[in-house]
Coordinates of C-alpha atoms and ligand atoms in Angstrom, one line a residue:
X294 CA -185.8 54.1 -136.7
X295 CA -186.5 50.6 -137.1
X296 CA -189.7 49.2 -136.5
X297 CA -189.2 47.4 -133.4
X298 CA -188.1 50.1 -131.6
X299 CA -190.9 52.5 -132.5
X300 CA -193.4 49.6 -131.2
X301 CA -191.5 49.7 -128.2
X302 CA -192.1 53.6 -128.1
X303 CA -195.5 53.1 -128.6
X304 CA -195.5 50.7 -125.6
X305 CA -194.0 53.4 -123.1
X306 CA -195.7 56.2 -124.6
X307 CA -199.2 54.3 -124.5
X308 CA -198.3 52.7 -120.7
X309 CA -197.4 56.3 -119.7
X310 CA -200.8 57.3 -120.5
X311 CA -202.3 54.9 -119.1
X312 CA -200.5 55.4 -115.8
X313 CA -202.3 59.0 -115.3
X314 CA -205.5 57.5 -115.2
X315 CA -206.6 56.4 -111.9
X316 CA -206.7 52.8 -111.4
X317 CA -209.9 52.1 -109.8
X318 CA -208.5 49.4 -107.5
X319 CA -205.8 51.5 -106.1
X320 CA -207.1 51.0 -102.4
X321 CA -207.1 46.9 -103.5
X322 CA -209.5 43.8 -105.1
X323 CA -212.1 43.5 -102.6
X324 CA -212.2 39.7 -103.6
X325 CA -208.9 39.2 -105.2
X326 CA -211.0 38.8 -108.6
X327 CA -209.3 37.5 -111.0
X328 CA -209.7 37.2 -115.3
X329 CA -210.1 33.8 -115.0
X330 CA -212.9 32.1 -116.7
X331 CA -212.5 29.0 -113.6
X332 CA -213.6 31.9 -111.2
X333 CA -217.2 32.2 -112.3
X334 CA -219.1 33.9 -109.6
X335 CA -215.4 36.3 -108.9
X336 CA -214.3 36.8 -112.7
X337 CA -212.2 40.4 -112.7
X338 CA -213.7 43.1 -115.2
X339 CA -212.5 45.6 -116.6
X340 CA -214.6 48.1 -118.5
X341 CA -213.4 51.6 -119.5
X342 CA -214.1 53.6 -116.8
X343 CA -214.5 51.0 -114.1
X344 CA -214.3 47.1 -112.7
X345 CA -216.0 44.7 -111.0
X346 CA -216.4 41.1 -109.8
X347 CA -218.6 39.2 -112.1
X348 CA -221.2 36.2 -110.1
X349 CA -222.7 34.1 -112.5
X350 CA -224.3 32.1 -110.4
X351 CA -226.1 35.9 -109.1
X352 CA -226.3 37.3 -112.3
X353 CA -224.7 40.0 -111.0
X354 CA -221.8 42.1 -109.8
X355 CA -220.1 41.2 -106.4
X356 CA -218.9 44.6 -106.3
X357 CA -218.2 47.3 -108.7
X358 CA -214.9 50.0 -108.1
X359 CA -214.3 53.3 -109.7
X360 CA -212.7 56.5 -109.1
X361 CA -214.4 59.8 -109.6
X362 CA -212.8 63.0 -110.1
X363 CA -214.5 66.5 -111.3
X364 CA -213.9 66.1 -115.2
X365 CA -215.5 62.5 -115.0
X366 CA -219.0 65.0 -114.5
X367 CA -220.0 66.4 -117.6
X368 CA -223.1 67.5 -119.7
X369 CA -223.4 64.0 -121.9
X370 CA -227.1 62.9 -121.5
X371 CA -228.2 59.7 -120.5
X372 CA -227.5 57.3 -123.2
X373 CA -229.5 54.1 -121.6
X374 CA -228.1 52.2 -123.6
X375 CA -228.9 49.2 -121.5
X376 CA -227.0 46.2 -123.0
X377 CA -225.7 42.7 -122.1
X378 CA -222.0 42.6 -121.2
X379 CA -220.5 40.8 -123.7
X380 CA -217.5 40.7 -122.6
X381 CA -218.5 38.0 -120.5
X382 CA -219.1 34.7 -122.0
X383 CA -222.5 33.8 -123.6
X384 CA -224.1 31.9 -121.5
X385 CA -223.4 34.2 -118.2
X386 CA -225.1 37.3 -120.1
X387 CA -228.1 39.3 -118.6
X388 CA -230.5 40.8 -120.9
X389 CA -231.9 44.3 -120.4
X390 CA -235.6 42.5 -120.6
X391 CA -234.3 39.9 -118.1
X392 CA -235.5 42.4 -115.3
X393 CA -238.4 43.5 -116.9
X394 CA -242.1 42.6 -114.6
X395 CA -239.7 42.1 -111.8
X396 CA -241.0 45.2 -110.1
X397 CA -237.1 45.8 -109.2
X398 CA -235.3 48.5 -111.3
X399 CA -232.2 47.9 -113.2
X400 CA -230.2 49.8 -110.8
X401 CA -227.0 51.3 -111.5
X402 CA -223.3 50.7 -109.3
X403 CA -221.4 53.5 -111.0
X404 CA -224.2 55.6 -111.7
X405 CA -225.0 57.5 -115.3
X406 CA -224.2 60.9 -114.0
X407 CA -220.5 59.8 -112.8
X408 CA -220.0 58.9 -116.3
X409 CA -221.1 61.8 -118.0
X410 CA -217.8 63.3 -119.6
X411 CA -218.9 61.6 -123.0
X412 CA -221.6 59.6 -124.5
X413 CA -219.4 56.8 -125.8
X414 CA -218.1 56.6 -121.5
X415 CA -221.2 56.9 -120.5
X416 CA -223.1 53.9 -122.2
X417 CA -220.3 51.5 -120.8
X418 CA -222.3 52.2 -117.5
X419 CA -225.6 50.6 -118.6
X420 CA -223.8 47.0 -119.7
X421 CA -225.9 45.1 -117.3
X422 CA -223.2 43.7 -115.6
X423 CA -223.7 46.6 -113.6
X424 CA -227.0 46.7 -112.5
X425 CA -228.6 45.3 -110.0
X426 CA -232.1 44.9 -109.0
X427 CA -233.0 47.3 -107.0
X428 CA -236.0 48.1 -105.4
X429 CA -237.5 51.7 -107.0
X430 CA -237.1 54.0 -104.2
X431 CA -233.9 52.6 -102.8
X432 CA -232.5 53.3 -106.7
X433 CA -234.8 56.4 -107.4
X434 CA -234.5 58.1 -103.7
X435 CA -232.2 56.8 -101.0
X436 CA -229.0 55.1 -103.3
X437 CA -229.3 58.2 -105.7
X438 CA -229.1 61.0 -102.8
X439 CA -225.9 59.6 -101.7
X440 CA -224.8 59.7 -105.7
X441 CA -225.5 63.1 -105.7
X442 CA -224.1 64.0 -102.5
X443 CA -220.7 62.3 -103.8
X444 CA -221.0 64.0 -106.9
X445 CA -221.5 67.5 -104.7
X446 CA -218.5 66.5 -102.9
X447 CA -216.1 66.1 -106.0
X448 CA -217.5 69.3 -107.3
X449 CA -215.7 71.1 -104.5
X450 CA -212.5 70.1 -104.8
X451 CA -212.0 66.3 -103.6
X452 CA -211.8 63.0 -105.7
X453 CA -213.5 59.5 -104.5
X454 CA -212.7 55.9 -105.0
X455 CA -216.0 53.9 -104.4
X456 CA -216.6 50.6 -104.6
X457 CA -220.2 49.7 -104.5
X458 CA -222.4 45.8 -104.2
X459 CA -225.4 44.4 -103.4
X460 CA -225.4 41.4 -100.8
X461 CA -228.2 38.3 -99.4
X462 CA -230.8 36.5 -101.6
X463 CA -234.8 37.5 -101.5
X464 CA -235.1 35.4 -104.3
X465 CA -234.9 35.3 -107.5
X466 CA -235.8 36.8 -111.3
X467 CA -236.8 34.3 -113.9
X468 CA -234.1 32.4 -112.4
X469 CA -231.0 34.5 -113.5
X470 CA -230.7 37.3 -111.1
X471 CA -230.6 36.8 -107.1
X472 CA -232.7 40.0 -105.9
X473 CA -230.5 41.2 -103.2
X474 CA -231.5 42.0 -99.8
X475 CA -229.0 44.9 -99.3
X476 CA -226.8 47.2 -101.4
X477 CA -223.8 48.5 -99.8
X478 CA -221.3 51.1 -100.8
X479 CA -217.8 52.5 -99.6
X480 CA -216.3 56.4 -100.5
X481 CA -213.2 57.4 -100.0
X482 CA -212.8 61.1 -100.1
X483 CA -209.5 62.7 -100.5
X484 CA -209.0 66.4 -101.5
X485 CA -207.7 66.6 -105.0
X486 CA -204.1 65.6 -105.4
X487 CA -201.2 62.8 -106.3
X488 CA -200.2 59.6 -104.9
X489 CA -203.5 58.8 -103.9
X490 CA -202.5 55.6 -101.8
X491 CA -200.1 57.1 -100.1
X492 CA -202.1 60.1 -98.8
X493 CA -204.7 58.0 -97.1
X494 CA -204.4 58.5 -93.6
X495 CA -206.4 58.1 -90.2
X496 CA -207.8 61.4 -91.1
X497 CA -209.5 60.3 -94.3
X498 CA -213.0 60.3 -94.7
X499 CA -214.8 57.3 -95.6
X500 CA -218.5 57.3 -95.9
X501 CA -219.8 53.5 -95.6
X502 CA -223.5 52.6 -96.0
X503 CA -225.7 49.1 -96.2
X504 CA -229.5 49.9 -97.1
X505 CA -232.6 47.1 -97.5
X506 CA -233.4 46.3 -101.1
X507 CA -237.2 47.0 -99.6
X508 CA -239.8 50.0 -100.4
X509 CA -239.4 50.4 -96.5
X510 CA -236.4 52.4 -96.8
X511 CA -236.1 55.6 -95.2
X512 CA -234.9 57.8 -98.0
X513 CA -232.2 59.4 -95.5
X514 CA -229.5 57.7 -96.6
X515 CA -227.5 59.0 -93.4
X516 CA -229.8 56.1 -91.6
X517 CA -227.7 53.5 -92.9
X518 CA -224.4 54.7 -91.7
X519 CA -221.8 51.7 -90.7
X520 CA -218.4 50.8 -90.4
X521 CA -216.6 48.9 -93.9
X522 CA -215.7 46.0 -91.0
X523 CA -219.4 45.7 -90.7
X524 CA -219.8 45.3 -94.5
X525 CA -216.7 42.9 -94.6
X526 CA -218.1 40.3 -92.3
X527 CA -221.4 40.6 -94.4
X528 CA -219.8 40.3 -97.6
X529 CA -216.7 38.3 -96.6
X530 CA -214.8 40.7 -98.9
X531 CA -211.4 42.7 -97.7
X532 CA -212.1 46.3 -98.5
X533 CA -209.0 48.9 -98.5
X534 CA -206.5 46.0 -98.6
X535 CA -203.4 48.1 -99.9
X536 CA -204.0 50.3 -97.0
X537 CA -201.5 50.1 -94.4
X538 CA -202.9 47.4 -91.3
X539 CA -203.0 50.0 -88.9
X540 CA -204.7 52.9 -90.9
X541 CA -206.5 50.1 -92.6
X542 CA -208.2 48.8 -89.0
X543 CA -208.5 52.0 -87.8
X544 CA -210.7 53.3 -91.2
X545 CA -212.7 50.3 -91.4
X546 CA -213.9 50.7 -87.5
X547 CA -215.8 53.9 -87.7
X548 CA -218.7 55.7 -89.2
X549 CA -218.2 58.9 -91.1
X550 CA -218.8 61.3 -88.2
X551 CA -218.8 64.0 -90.8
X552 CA -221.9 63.0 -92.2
X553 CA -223.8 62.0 -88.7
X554 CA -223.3 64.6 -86.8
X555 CA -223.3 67.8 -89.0
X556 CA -226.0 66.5 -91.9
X557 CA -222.8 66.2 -94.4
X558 CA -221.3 69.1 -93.8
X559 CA -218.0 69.5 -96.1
X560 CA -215.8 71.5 -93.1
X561 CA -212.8 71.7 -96.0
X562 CA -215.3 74.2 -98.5
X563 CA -217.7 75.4 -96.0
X564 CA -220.5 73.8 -98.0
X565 CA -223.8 74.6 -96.0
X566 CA -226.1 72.3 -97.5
X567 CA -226.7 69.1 -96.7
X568 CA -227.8 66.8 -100.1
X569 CA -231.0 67.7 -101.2
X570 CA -234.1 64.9 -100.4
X571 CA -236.2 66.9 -102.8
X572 CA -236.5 68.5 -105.7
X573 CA -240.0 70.8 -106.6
X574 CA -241.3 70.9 -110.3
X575 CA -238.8 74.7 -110.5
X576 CA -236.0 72.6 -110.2
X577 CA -235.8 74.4 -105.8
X578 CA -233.8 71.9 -104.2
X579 CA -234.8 71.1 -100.2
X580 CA -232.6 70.3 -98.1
X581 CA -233.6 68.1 -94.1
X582 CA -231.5 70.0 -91.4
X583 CA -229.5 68.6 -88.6
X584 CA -232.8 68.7 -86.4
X585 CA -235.0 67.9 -88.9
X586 CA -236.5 71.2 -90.0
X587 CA -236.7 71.7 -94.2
X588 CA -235.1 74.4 -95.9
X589 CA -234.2 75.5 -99.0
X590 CA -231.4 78.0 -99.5
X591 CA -232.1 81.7 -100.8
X592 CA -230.4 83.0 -103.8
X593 CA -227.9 85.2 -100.9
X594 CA -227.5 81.5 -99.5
X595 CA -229.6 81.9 -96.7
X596 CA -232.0 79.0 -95.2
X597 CA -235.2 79.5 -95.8
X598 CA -237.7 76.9 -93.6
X599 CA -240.6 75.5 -95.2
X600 CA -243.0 73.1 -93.7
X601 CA -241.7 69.9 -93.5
X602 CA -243.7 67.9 -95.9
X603 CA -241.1 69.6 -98.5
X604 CA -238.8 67.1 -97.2
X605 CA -240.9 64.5 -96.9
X606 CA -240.3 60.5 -97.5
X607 CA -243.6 61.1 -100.2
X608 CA -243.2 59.3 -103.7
X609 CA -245.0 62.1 -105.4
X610 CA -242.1 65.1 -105.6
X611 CA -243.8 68.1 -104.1
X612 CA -245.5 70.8 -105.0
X613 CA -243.4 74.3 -105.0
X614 CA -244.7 76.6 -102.8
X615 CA -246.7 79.2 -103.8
X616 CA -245.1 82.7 -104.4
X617 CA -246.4 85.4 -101.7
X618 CA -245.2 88.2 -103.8
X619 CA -247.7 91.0 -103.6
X620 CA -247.7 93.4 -106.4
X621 CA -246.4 97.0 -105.0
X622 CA -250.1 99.0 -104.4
X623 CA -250.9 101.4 -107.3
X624 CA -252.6 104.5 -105.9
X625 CA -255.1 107.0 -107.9
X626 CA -255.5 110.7 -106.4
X627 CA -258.7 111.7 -106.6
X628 CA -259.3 114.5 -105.0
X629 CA -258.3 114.6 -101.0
X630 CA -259.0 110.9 -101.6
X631 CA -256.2 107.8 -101.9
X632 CA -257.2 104.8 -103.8
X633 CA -255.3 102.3 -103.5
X634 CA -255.1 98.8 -105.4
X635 CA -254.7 95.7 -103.1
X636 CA -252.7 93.1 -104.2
X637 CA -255.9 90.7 -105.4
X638 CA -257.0 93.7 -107.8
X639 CA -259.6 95.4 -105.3
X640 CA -260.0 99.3 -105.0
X641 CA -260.3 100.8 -101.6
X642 CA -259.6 104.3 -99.8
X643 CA -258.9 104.1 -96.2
X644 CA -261.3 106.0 -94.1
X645 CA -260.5 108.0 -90.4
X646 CA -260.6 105.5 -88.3
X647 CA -257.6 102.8 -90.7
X648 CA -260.5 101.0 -92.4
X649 CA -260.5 99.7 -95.7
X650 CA -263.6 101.0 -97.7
X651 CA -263.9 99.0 -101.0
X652 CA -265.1 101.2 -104.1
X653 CA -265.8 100.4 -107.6
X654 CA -262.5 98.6 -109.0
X655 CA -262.8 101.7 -112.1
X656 CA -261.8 103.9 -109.5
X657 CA -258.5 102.4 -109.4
X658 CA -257.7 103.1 -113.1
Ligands
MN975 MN1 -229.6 54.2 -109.8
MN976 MN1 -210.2 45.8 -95.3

């Protein structure tokens, strides 16, 4: 074989390759970003695993864009491997440190956990071209819920492209990185399958959220609820662009019903639970029902209601509830007479009349 032609088999056997992973801009470029150094504050890119639209002039992404699917979830730790981008040119770079006394965290688009397959994939998520500052219990609470909840979604048999941004200026950090005054994101859910473009339809479920950058927000993330038009006139970007116009319009008009009006409900798996606002120190998850009442679910998978402070908006993560689980009663015969132990350790007989008479606990041995 001559040499040129096996570089040209390399070429079609490396393209064809390529060509099964999904393209994260499948749905289109929000911003038609572009590699194109002229283009500061909307320079195109592409990291393994993901893409975005650079801002210099915010230190910061415009947007980010991936596509999640099951095997992108994996048991890889956190590497925090928090790094400049340097595939951006020098002077644009933000350091790790730059956020550091801000009192914002460095908060991840495409979070850790959908990254998790591998360590090397998972420390491209910390370059810091995809952070953002966020406020701590936006990142730690609200933003993170609705990571999980996508995460629980792809679990059960769908795939997501989301494309996630921060918007609006509160000022600044050590004048290189605009604290933004929202962060908004966009799912796409589909179930698991081909031709992803093609299968988008009136019927697809998109879940589009814009949340405050402030320690005021309500760590429901269902509160901030909106259409992708309402994002697009904030953002002046064009979300969904390789969508048909008609399915396009008529996806970008509404909020995810799914999400309002059952609590997340996943109709196609029969999930039950909503995402989890909580978490105790046993690892019980709890869950905030439709009406507001706190649960968590039963190892048969039943809803167990617990007062609602379980599922409340506190910074501190709760404490588990305690475990009523009396100890069976031991009984001693003695004579015509029962004694039995209660459940704190006492010893008592139970007289004619149903009352407990307390002995000496050594009559319980
Ligand atoms: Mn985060
Ligand atoms: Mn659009």
């Amino acid at each position: 074989m001559k040499p040129s032609l096996l570089i040209i088999l390399i070429l079609v056997l490396s393209w064809s390759v390529s060509g099964q992973l999904n393209d994260p801009l499948v749905l289109g470029n929000p911003s038609n970003a572009a590699s194109d150094l002229s283009q500061s504050n909307n320079y195109l890119v592409t990291h393994n695993g993901y893409e975005l639209s650079y801002n210099k002039e915010r230190g910061a992404a415009n947007w980010v864009a991936w596509h999640l699917q099951k095997s992108d979830i994996g048991k890889a730790e956190r590497t925090d491997a928090f790094a400049p981008d340097t595939t951006l040119p020098t002077d644009w770079w933000i350091k790790p440190s730059d956020y550091t006394g801000s009192g914002y965290d460095r908060g991840h688009m495409i979070p850790s956990k959908d990254r998790s397959s591998s360590e090397d994939i998972n420390r491209v998520t910390f370059l810091m071209s995809n952070m953002q500052p966020q406020a701590p219990k936006l990142n730690e609470k609200t933003w993170k819920y609705l990571e999980d909840y996508t995460r629980e979604l792809v679990s059960k048999g769908n795939e997501a492209y989301v494309y996630a941004g921060c918007y609006g200026n509160k000022g600044r950090i050590k004048d290189k990185v605009t604290i933004p005054s929202n962060c908004f994101k966009i799912i796409v859910v589909l179930p698991e399958g081909d031709d992803d473009l093609k299968r988008i339809s009136v019927l697809t479920r998109v879940i589009a959220v814009d949340m405050p950058n402030d320690e005021s927000v309500s760590i429901r993330w269902r509160t901030y609820l909106t259409t992708v038009d309402e994002i697009e006139s904030k953002t002046g970007f064009d979300f969904l662009s390789n969508v048909s116009n008609s399915i396009q319009a008529y996806l970008e008009s509404k909020k995810d019903s799914e999400s309002a009006e059952t609590g997340g409900n996943d109709r196609q798996t029969g999930d039950k639970g909503a995402p989890s606002v909580n978490t105790d120190s046993n690892g019980r998850k709890y869950y905030l029902g439709a009406k507001g009442g706190c649960y968590y679910l039963t190892a048969s998978g039943k809803k167990s209601y617990v007062d609602k402070k379980y599922c409340s908006d506190e910074e501190a993560p709760p404490e588990p509830p305690k475990k009523i689980e009396p100890e069976p009663p031991t009984i001693t015969e003695s004579g015509d007479r029962k004694y039995i132990r209660g459940p704190k350790g006492g010893c008592y007989y139970i007289n004619g009349s149903g009352k407990k008479i307390y002995v000496d606990k050594s009559l319980c041995n």
